[in-house]
Structure formats: structure tokens, C-alpha cells
Amino acid sequence: MLSPARYLLVVLISLIGVHFILTVTHEQYGNAVNFSHLKDKLSCSTSHDTVQPEVFAESEFKNTTQRKANAAFVILARNSELNDLLQSIKMMEDRFNRNFGYPYVFLNEQPFTSDFIKYTSDIISTKAEYGVIPPEHWYQPEWIDEERAAKGRMALQQKQIIYGESVSYRNMCRFNSGFFFRHPLMLKYDFYWRIEPGVKFFCDLDYDPFLFMQDNKKVYGFTISLYEFSETITTLWQTVKDFMQRYPDLVSEDNGMRFLSDDGGETYNLCHFWSNFEIGDLNFWRSPAYMAFFEHLEKAGGFYYERWGDAPVHSIAAALLARKDQLHFFNDIGYKHDPFMHCPSGAAHTKGKCWCDQKESFDYDGYSCHVKYEKAMMPSTPAPDLSS
């Protein structure tokens, strides 16, 4: 008879032998009892509450041979917009960035939550950085006459103008007009692609738009152009004319005035590039010419006394301060920001494997400015010689 101690020893040796055989012959069993796997299962989940803004998450994108521009996606978003934003980022990753690996910069006037940081960094293919906007870049300046600004908001609200009553919308327009490119997280980059929560990207891109902009010396790219609400920019064009009169040397000789005006600059036709989609040269916005332009507008107070948007501000500046051949319409990028959509047609639609409906493209809608852009980009016709 075996003693109890010897009996237990035999049983233990038998169990070890069976465990060894199953580990070798059954992969699933081996994975299930792997020590590191058991440790992960048994350990407490790590809280993300300690993650702070201005940190970054790094993915496994390791393409080191592909030529790239010094560029990033820039996203201004609130924590509450996470779900809509995740859909937009996922489309961008699937259609373009998983093959090109550009980083993301997320900006907010409030610190991002741990959930926002976790879920956005989880779905991107490269680095993400999260920054808080300095208060002086976001909030209404103290020198603004609040009584006058409040009257302006009330007047637009009574006219049922979208965001007519909103101070936060005005903060956003001013920030995008004059400060996003000066944020510390953006200073190291030369080009940017703006993405907003809820936008859609419909087509595959097999080339790099950043390199296209860089190699062709473009400064501003867009997909949709349309008319602005005249009530929101009552004095904007006069302010621009004052700037051109004061700084005539800053206006480009071969500019895109014909996109902005139907009468040689006397009046503004309200056309602008829809700036929720932009691919641009950050150094253009940082240039002395644009900074002088922005400061001139800033002093007028129209961001708060009226409702000057960053779309007309960027559009007017790009069309006047750059050469018209430095502007670019990205026809092959299918894009939608409700309610308007640009959908490539014909061969571009096929090549991009686009899933948008070509018949619903906004390009030649009556409210679109695309026809004016096409005419503005055509070579100027010399004035007829009437001397003979």
C-alpha cells in the first residue's frame, strides 16, 4: 500500500504529465493556461482617469520608407462629440491614413476626458496628441463691447440666422481664423488637414494630398464652395477693402478676386470655400501678410459684433494674398458635411471606389459657387485694344 504522501506525489506527477502533453498537443489549451494570459485576466483593469491633455498615444504604424510631408490632421472637438468623431476618423483611416500614417492633433477649450483619449487613440494608425486651447485664444476678448455684441446676437437670432445667438460659435470662428495654427502642438507642422465630427469621406485615395500641396506649392485646398449669409458679415468686405488700401503690397498680383467679386472688388459676392474641409499650408497662415490681415479684422471686432466666420475669412485671405494657382479643388476627395456633399464623377468616382451618389453632388447646385471658381481660375482675358 502506498502511504498518503506517496499517493499524492504520484497524483501530482501524473497531473504534471497530462498538463505537459495537452500544452504541446492542444494550442487552445496552451493559450488558456499561459501565465501572462492568466495574469491579464486576474489583474484589475487600469483606470484611464490619470491621462492628461498634451499627451500622445502611439500606434504600430511603422512605414519608414515612404516619403511624407511634415503634416497632421487637426480636429477641434468637444468631449460630447466623440461618437460622431469616431465615425469620421474611421472613414479617414480606411480611405487614406492607414496607408500613409499621418498624426492627429485634437484641440479643445476644455481638457479631454480619458474616454475621449482612449477611444480616439484606439482607432487611429499613428500618433495622436491632445491639447487644451489657451483661454486668450478662445474666449471673447475683454475689449469687446459686450452690450454692442449682445445687440448684434439678438438681431441675428430674430432673423433666425444659424448660430446667430451663439458666443461659443463666434469663439470657434475667431480661433480657427487666427489661432489654431499658433497652438503649441501645431507649431512643428507645415501642412494640416482639418476634420470635423460627423463628416464623411467616400473615396479611396492612392496618393498623398499633403505631398501634392507641398510639391506643387499650393497653400489652400477645398472640396465645397458656397454663398455666405450676408447678414452675418455686414461690414466684412468694407474692412477687407480698407486692408487692401492700407497694404496694397500684400495683395497678390495674380490673385483670385474674380472668385470673390463680380465687379472687380467693389462688392463681395459672398462666395467662400467651406472651411470644415481644408488642406492647407500652415506657414501661409503664419506669414506676415496673413497675420496683418487677421489683426486688421480682429481690431474691427466683427467676429463678435456680427458673426464673421472662419470660412469667408480664410477664403478671402487665400484668394487675395496667394496666387490663384496656389488654390486647389480636390475633385477626387468625396466629402460630406451635412447638408452638402461633393461627390466625384465619372472616372474619378470609379478610381476612388466612391460610395457617394454622383447625382447628389453639390457642385452645380444653385447655391454653390463652384462655377464662379472655375471661371475665376481661367486665364484672364486681355482688355480689347480700342486705340485704333
Short mmCIF file of C-alpha atoms in Angstrom, two decimals:
data_model
loop_
_atom_site.label_atom_id
_atom_site.label_comp_id
_atom_site.label_asym_id
_atom_site.label_seq_id
_atom_site.Cartn_x
_atom_site.Cartn_y
_atom_site.Cartn_z
CA MET A 1 0.00 0.00 0.00
CA LEU A 2 1.13 3.49 -0.83
CA SER A 3 1.36 5.95 2.01
CA PRO A 4 -0.82 9.09 1.64
CA ALA A 5 2.24 11.19 0.95
CA ARG A 6 3.46 8.86 -1.79
CA TYR A 7 -0.08 8.67 -3.23
CA LEU A 8 -0.28 12.47 -3.50
CA LEU A 9 3.15 12.57 -5.14
CA VAL A 10 2.06 10.06 -7.80
CA VAL A 11 -1.12 12.03 -8.50
CA LEU A 12 0.86 15.29 -8.77
CA ILE A 13 3.36 13.76 -11.19
CA SER A 14 0.51 12.34 -13.28
CA LEU A 15 -1.23 15.75 -13.46
CA ILE A 16 2.00 17.45 -14.50
CA GLY A 17 2.48 14.85 -17.23
CA VAL A 18 -1.07 15.29 -18.56
CA HIS A 19 -0.66 19.11 -18.45
CA PHE A 20 2.58 18.87 -20.45
CA ILE A 21 1.01 16.61 -23.09
CA LEU A 22 -2.06 18.90 -23.51
CA THR A 23 0.10 22.02 -23.71
CA VAL A 24 2.12 20.54 -26.55
CA THR A 25 -0.73 18.94 -28.48
CA HIS A 26 -3.58 21.46 -27.98
CA GLU A 27 -2.81 25.12 -28.85
CA GLN A 28 -6.03 26.49 -27.35
CA TYR A 29 -5.29 24.77 -24.04
CA GLY A 30 -1.77 26.16 -24.06
CA ASN A 31 -3.01 29.69 -24.67
CA ALA A 32 -5.65 29.38 -21.99
CA VAL A 33 -3.19 28.44 -19.24
CA ASN A 34 -0.38 30.73 -20.37
CA PHE A 35 0.87 32.57 -17.29
CA SER A 36 0.86 36.04 -18.87
CA HIS A 37 -2.66 35.45 -20.14
CA LEU A 38 -3.86 34.40 -16.69
CA LYS A 39 -2.14 37.41 -15.16
CA ASP A 40 -4.02 39.76 -17.51
CA LYS A 41 -7.32 38.07 -16.68
CA LEU A 42 -6.79 38.17 -12.95
CA SER A 43 -5.36 41.66 -12.65
CA CYS A 44 -7.58 44.70 -12.10
CA SER A 45 -8.28 46.86 -15.15
CA THR A 46 -6.21 50.04 -15.33
CA SER A 47 -8.09 53.29 -14.90
CA HIS A 48 -7.64 55.94 -17.61
CA ASP A 49 -8.54 58.81 -15.30
CA THR A 50 -4.90 59.78 -14.91
CA VAL A 51 -4.44 60.53 -18.63
CA GLN A 52 -3.92 64.26 -19.11
CA PRO A 53 -4.14 66.52 -22.18
CA GLU A 54 -0.99 67.32 -24.14
CA VAL A 55 -0.05 63.62 -24.08
CA PHE A 56 0.04 61.28 -27.01
CA ALA A 57 -0.78 57.72 -27.93
CA GLU A 58 1.41 55.83 -30.38
CA SER A 59 0.17 53.09 -32.71
CA GLU A 60 2.01 50.35 -34.55
CA PHE A 61 2.33 52.17 -37.88
CA LYS A 62 5.94 51.55 -38.88
CA ASN A 63 6.30 52.67 -42.52
CA THR A 64 9.72 54.33 -42.55
CA THR A 65 10.46 54.24 -46.29
CA GLN A 66 7.56 56.28 -47.63
CA ARG A 67 8.21 59.97 -48.36
CA LYS A 68 5.90 62.14 -46.29
CA ALA A 69 5.15 65.80 -45.75
CA ASN A 70 5.53 67.43 -42.36
CA ALA A 71 1.79 67.39 -41.77
CA ALA A 72 -1.02 66.41 -39.41
CA PHE A 73 -4.78 66.18 -39.17
CA VAL A 74 -6.22 68.85 -36.87
CA ILE A 75 -9.51 68.28 -35.11
CA LEU A 76 -11.34 70.81 -32.96
CA ALA A 77 -13.86 68.81 -30.95
CA ARG A 78 -15.71 68.61 -27.68
CA ASN A 79 -15.85 65.52 -25.50
CA SER A 80 -19.57 65.20 -26.23
CA GLU A 81 -18.82 64.79 -29.96
CA LEU A 82 -16.86 61.57 -29.50
CA ASN A 83 -19.26 59.18 -31.25
CA ASP A 84 -19.67 61.32 -34.37
CA LEU A 85 -15.93 61.92 -34.46
CA LEU A 86 -15.05 58.23 -34.25
CA GLN A 87 -17.07 57.56 -37.40
CA SER A 88 -15.26 60.35 -39.26
CA ILE A 89 -11.81 59.19 -38.14
CA LYS A 90 -12.60 55.59 -39.06
CA MET A 91 -13.55 56.68 -42.58
CA MET A 92 -10.34 58.70 -42.89
CA GLU A 93 -8.27 55.78 -41.68
CA ASP A 94 -9.95 53.29 -44.00
CA ARG A 95 -9.90 55.54 -47.06
CA PHE A 96 -6.45 57.09 -46.67
CA ASN A 97 -4.44 57.22 -43.50
CA ARG A 98 -3.89 53.55 -42.69
CA ASN A 99 -1.62 53.53 -45.75
CA PHE A 100 0.08 56.88 -45.11
CA GLY A 101 0.33 57.22 -41.35
CA TYR A 102 -0.09 60.92 -40.58
CA PRO A 103 -0.55 62.02 -36.94
CA TYR A 104 -3.57 63.69 -35.38
CA VAL A 105 -3.83 66.78 -33.20
CA PHE A 106 -7.01 67.12 -31.12
CA LEU A 107 -7.84 70.53 -29.65
CA ASN A 108 -10.50 71.57 -27.15
CA GLU A 109 -11.10 74.56 -24.88
CA GLN A 110 -11.65 72.03 -22.07
CA PRO A 111 -9.42 69.06 -21.10
CA PHE A 112 -10.26 65.89 -22.97
CA THR A 113 -11.75 63.05 -20.94
CA SER A 114 -9.99 59.74 -20.51
CA ASP A 115 -12.66 58.05 -22.65
CA PHE A 116 -12.16 60.53 -25.47
CA ILE A 117 -8.41 59.94 -25.44
CA LYS A 118 -8.74 56.17 -25.20
CA TYR A 119 -11.29 55.62 -27.95
CA THR A 120 -9.82 58.06 -30.45
CA SER A 121 -6.29 56.74 -29.99
CA ASP A 122 -7.56 53.16 -30.27
CA ILE A 123 -8.79 53.55 -33.85
CA ILE A 124 -6.03 55.58 -35.47
CA SER A 125 -2.95 54.16 -37.17
CA THR A 126 -0.33 56.55 -35.82
CA LYS A 127 0.37 59.18 -33.15
CA ALA A 128 -2.31 61.34 -31.54
CA GLU A 129 -1.77 64.44 -29.42
CA TYR A 130 -4.38 66.17 -27.26
CA GLY A 131 -4.15 69.85 -26.39
CA VAL A 132 -6.10 72.47 -24.46
CA ILE A 133 -6.64 75.83 -26.16
CA PRO A 134 -5.24 78.80 -24.20
CA PRO A 135 -8.13 80.93 -22.84
CA GLU A 136 -6.88 84.05 -24.64
CA HIS A 137 -7.14 82.21 -27.96
CA TRP A 138 -10.69 81.06 -27.35
CA TYR A 139 -12.82 83.38 -25.26
CA GLN A 140 -14.24 86.75 -26.23
CA PRO A 141 -11.60 89.46 -25.62
CA GLU A 142 -12.23 91.83 -22.75
CA TRP A 143 -12.01 94.88 -25.03
CA ILE A 144 -15.12 93.80 -26.96
CA ASP A 145 -18.13 95.98 -26.11
CA GLU A 146 -20.42 93.27 -24.75
CA GLU A 147 -23.53 95.46 -24.92
CA ARG A 148 -22.94 96.05 -28.62
CA ALA A 149 -22.10 92.37 -29.18
CA ALA A 150 -25.27 91.25 -27.39
CA LYS A 151 -27.39 93.52 -29.58
CA GLY A 152 -25.77 92.02 -32.64
CA ARG A 153 -26.50 88.48 -31.45
CA MET A 154 -30.11 89.33 -30.70
CA ALA A 155 -30.59 90.87 -34.14
CA LEU A 156 -29.31 87.73 -35.88
CA GLN A 157 -31.37 85.50 -33.62
CA GLN A 158 -34.52 87.43 -34.52
CA LYS A 159 -33.67 86.87 -38.19
CA GLN A 160 -33.31 83.15 -37.42
CA ILE A 161 -29.71 83.06 -38.66
CA ILE A 162 -27.99 79.82 -37.69
CA TYR A 163 -25.75 80.28 -34.62
CA GLY A 164 -26.93 83.89 -34.53
CA GLU A 165 -27.16 83.90 -30.74
CA SER A 166 -24.11 81.73 -30.02
CA VAL A 167 -21.00 83.16 -28.37
CA SER A 168 -19.21 79.79 -28.46
CA TYR A 169 -19.65 79.61 -32.24
CA ARG A 170 -18.05 83.03 -32.54
CA ASN A 171 -15.21 81.86 -30.31
CA MET A 172 -14.67 78.93 -32.65
CA CYS A 173 -14.69 81.12 -35.78
CA ARG A 174 -12.17 83.51 -34.28
CA PHE A 175 -9.94 80.65 -33.08
CA ASN A 176 -9.93 78.98 -36.49
CA SER A 177 -9.31 82.31 -38.19
CA GLY A 178 -6.33 83.42 -36.18
CA PHE A 179 -5.07 80.95 -33.61
CA PHE A 180 -5.26 77.23 -34.45
CA PHE A 181 -2.02 77.37 -36.43
CA ARG A 182 -0.29 79.01 -33.46
CA HIS A 183 -1.21 76.34 -30.93
CA PRO A 184 1.97 74.78 -29.44
CA LEU A 185 1.04 71.32 -30.77
CA MET A 186 0.72 72.69 -34.30
CA LEU A 187 3.93 74.70 -34.45
CA LYS A 188 6.08 71.78 -35.58
CA TYR A 189 3.96 71.10 -38.67
CA ASP A 190 3.90 72.70 -42.13
CA PHE A 191 0.59 71.34 -43.51
CA TYR A 192 -2.75 70.37 -42.00
CA TRP A 193 -5.97 68.61 -42.95
CA ARG A 194 -9.00 69.74 -40.98
CA ILE A 195 -11.56 67.14 -39.89
CA GLU A 196 -14.79 67.81 -38.02
CA PRO A 197 -17.05 65.41 -36.08
CA GLY A 198 -19.69 63.76 -38.25
CA VAL A 199 -18.18 64.41 -41.68
CA LYS A 200 -17.94 61.61 -44.22
CA PHE A 201 -15.20 60.56 -46.63
CA PHE A 202 -16.39 58.46 -49.55
CA CYS A 203 -13.40 57.61 -51.75
CA ASP A 204 -10.11 55.74 -51.55
CA LEU A 205 -7.02 57.88 -52.02
CA ASP A 206 -3.95 56.22 -53.52
CA TYR A 207 -1.82 59.36 -53.39
CA ASP A 208 -0.79 61.82 -50.69
CA PRO A 209 -2.69 65.17 -50.77
CA PHE A 210 -0.15 66.69 -48.38
CA LEU A 211 2.71 65.94 -50.76
CA PHE A 212 0.60 67.19 -53.65
CA MET A 213 0.19 70.52 -51.85
CA GLN A 214 3.87 70.67 -50.92
CA ASP A 215 5.30 69.64 -54.29
CA ASN A 216 3.03 71.97 -56.25
CA LYS A 217 3.42 74.91 -53.87
CA LYS A 218 -0.28 75.05 -53.11
CA VAL A 219 -1.46 76.85 -49.99
CA TYR A 220 -5.19 76.06 -49.78
CA GLY A 221 -7.29 73.08 -50.86
CA PHE A 222 -11.08 72.62 -50.63
CA THR A 223 -13.98 70.47 -51.86
CA ILE A 224 -17.10 72.64 -51.45
CA SER A 225 -17.74 76.34 -52.09
CA LEU A 226 -20.96 78.23 -51.44
CA TYR A 227 -22.52 81.57 -50.50
CA GLU A 228 -22.32 83.08 -47.02
CA PHE A 229 -25.28 84.60 -45.16
CA SER A 230 -24.95 88.31 -45.92
CA GLU A 231 -26.47 89.27 -42.54
CA THR A 232 -23.50 87.72 -40.71
CA ILE A 233 -20.80 89.75 -42.47
CA THR A 234 -22.37 93.19 -42.97
CA THR A 235 -19.10 95.11 -42.71
CA LEU A 236 -16.56 92.40 -43.55
CA TRP A 237 -15.93 93.38 -47.17
CA GLN A 238 -15.51 97.06 -46.34
CA THR A 239 -12.99 96.03 -43.70
CA VAL A 240 -11.18 93.95 -46.32
CA LYS A 241 -11.16 96.88 -48.76
CA ASP A 242 -9.68 99.08 -46.05
CA PHE A 243 -6.95 96.47 -45.58
CA MET A 244 -6.19 96.34 -49.31
CA GLN A 245 -5.97 100.12 -49.43
CA ARG A 246 -3.67 100.22 -46.42
CA TYR A 247 -1.47 97.25 -47.50
CA PRO A 248 -1.59 97.12 -51.30
CA ASP A 249 1.81 95.42 -51.45
CA LEU A 250 0.44 92.38 -49.58
CA VAL A 251 -2.20 91.61 -52.21
CA SER A 252 -1.00 89.11 -54.80
CA GLU A 253 -0.88 90.37 -58.39
CA ASP A 254 -2.32 87.16 -59.84
CA ASN A 255 -4.98 86.74 -57.16
CA GLY A 256 -8.42 85.12 -57.17
CA MET A 257 -10.50 88.29 -56.85
CA ARG A 258 -12.83 87.04 -59.60
CA PHE A 259 -13.96 84.27 -57.26
CA LEU A 260 -14.86 86.81 -54.56
CA SER A 261 -16.31 89.68 -56.56
CA ASP A 262 -18.32 90.13 -59.75
CA ASP A 263 -17.41 93.80 -60.13
CA GLY A 264 -13.65 93.95 -59.70
CA GLY A 265 -13.68 94.16 -55.92
CA GLU A 266 -16.27 96.87 -55.36
CA THR A 267 -18.64 94.42 -53.66
CA TYR A 268 -18.37 90.89 -52.26
CA ASN A 269 -20.43 88.21 -53.97
CA LEU A 270 -20.47 86.13 -50.73
CA CYS A 271 -18.61 83.14 -52.23
CA HIS A 272 -16.33 81.22 -49.92
CA PHE A 273 -14.70 77.83 -49.52
CA TRP A 274 -16.45 75.73 -46.88
CA SER A 275 -13.71 75.53 -44.30
CA ASN A 276 -14.89 72.46 -42.40
CA PHE A 277 -12.77 70.74 -45.07
CA GLU A 278 -9.36 72.31 -45.55
CA ILE A 279 -5.97 71.05 -46.58
CA GLY A 280 -3.60 73.93 -46.19
CA ASP A 281 -0.14 75.36 -45.69
CA LEU A 282 0.26 76.39 -42.05
CA ASN A 283 3.09 78.73 -42.95
CA PHE A 284 0.71 80.70 -45.17
CA TRP A 285 -1.44 81.46 -42.12
CA ARG A 286 1.68 82.27 -40.10
CA SER A 287 3.03 84.61 -42.78
CA PRO A 288 3.35 88.37 -42.11
CA ALA A 289 0.76 89.03 -44.81
CA TYR A 290 -1.94 86.86 -43.27
CA MET A 291 -1.12 87.92 -39.71
CA ALA A 292 -1.51 91.55 -40.75
CA PHE A 293 -4.83 90.63 -42.39
CA PHE A 294 -6.12 88.82 -39.32
CA GLU A 295 -5.04 91.56 -36.92
CA HIS A 296 -6.81 94.12 -39.11
CA LEU A 297 -10.04 92.10 -38.90
CA GLU A 298 -9.57 91.38 -35.21
CA LYS A 299 -9.39 95.09 -34.34
CA ALA A 300 -12.67 95.68 -36.15
CA GLY A 301 -14.45 93.32 -33.74
CA GLY A 302 -16.64 91.74 -36.40
CA PHE A 303 -16.17 88.22 -35.05
CA TYR A 304 -18.38 89.28 -32.12
CA TYR A 305 -20.30 92.38 -33.25
CA GLU A 306 -21.50 90.46 -36.30
CA ARG A 307 -20.77 86.76 -36.90
CA TRP A 308 -17.76 86.64 -39.16
CA GLY A 309 -16.99 83.03 -39.94
CA ASP A 310 -13.58 81.49 -40.49
CA ALA A 311 -14.81 80.26 -43.89
CA PRO A 312 -15.13 83.70 -45.52
CA VAL A 313 -12.07 84.95 -43.63
CA HIS A 314 -9.88 82.08 -44.86
CA SER A 315 -11.37 82.22 -48.35
CA ILE A 316 -10.88 85.95 -48.82
CA ALA A 317 -7.33 85.77 -47.49
CA ALA A 318 -6.36 82.79 -49.65
CA ALA A 319 -7.90 84.32 -52.76
CA LEU A 320 -6.25 87.73 -52.27
CA LEU A 321 -2.91 87.05 -50.59
CA ALA A 322 -1.94 83.95 -52.58
CA ARG A 323 -1.74 83.44 -56.33
CA LYS A 324 -4.82 81.82 -57.76
CA ASP A 325 -2.74 78.86 -58.98
CA GLN A 326 -1.93 78.15 -55.31
CA LEU A 327 -5.57 77.24 -54.66
CA HIS A 328 -6.76 73.71 -55.39
CA PHE A 329 -10.13 71.99 -55.77
CA PHE A 330 -9.81 68.36 -54.60
CA ASN A 331 -12.23 66.87 -57.07
CA ASP A 332 -11.23 63.29 -56.23
CA ILE A 333 -11.98 63.51 -52.50
CA GLY A 334 -15.59 62.57 -51.85
CA TYR A 335 -16.76 64.51 -48.81
CA LYS A 336 -19.93 65.42 -46.94
CA HIS A 337 -20.67 67.84 -44.15
CA ASP A 338 -24.44 67.93 -43.73
CA PRO A 339 -26.28 69.08 -45.66
CA PHE A 340 -23.83 69.47 -48.58
CA MET A 341 -21.71 66.89 -50.34
CA HIS A 342 -19.04 66.81 -53.02
CA CYS A 343 -19.02 63.52 -54.91
CA PRO A 344 -16.50 62.87 -57.69
CA SER A 345 -17.99 61.91 -61.04
CA GLY A 346 -17.01 59.69 -63.94
CA ALA A 347 -13.53 58.14 -63.87
CA ALA A 348 -12.63 59.76 -60.54
CA HIS A 349 -15.65 58.11 -58.92
CA THR A 350 -14.65 54.72 -60.31
CA LYS A 351 -10.96 55.03 -59.45
CA GLY A 352 -11.71 56.06 -55.88
CA LYS A 353 -14.26 53.28 -55.36
CA CYS A 354 -16.54 56.04 -54.10
CA TRP A 355 -19.79 55.12 -52.42
CA CYS A 356 -21.47 58.54 -52.73
CA ASP A 357 -24.27 59.26 -55.22
CA GLN A 358 -22.92 61.42 -58.05
CA LYS A 359 -26.39 62.85 -58.69
CA GLU A 360 -26.45 64.37 -55.19
CA SER A 361 -23.17 66.28 -55.53
CA PHE A 362 -23.50 69.96 -54.59
CA ASP A 363 -21.01 71.26 -57.17
CA TYR A 364 -23.53 72.70 -59.63
CA ASP A 365 -26.36 73.42 -57.24
CA GLY A 366 -27.75 76.94 -57.46
CA TYR A 367 -26.33 77.77 -54.03
CA SER A 368 -22.85 76.50 -54.96
CA CYS A 369 -20.03 78.82 -56.02
CA HIS A 370 -18.18 76.16 -57.98
CA VAL A 371 -18.97 77.70 -61.36
CA LYS A 372 -17.58 81.02 -60.18
CA TYR A 373 -14.44 79.24 -59.01
CA GLU A 374 -13.99 77.56 -62.40
CA LYS A 375 -14.36 80.91 -64.17
CA ALA A 376 -12.01 82.62 -61.73
CA MET A 377 -9.31 80.02 -62.38
CA MET A 378 -9.45 80.56 -66.16
CA PRO A 379 -6.75 82.81 -67.66
CA SER A 380 -7.77 86.46 -67.61
CA THR A 381 -8.92 87.82 -70.94
CA PRO A 382 -6.85 90.85 -72.03
CA ALA A 383 -8.79 94.05 -72.44
CA PRO A 384 -9.58 94.84 -76.08
CA ASP A 385 -7.38 97.45 -77.80
CA LEU A 386 -9.70 100.37 -78.59
CA SER A 387 -6.98 102.78 -79.70
CA SER A 388 -7.39 102.08 -83.44
#
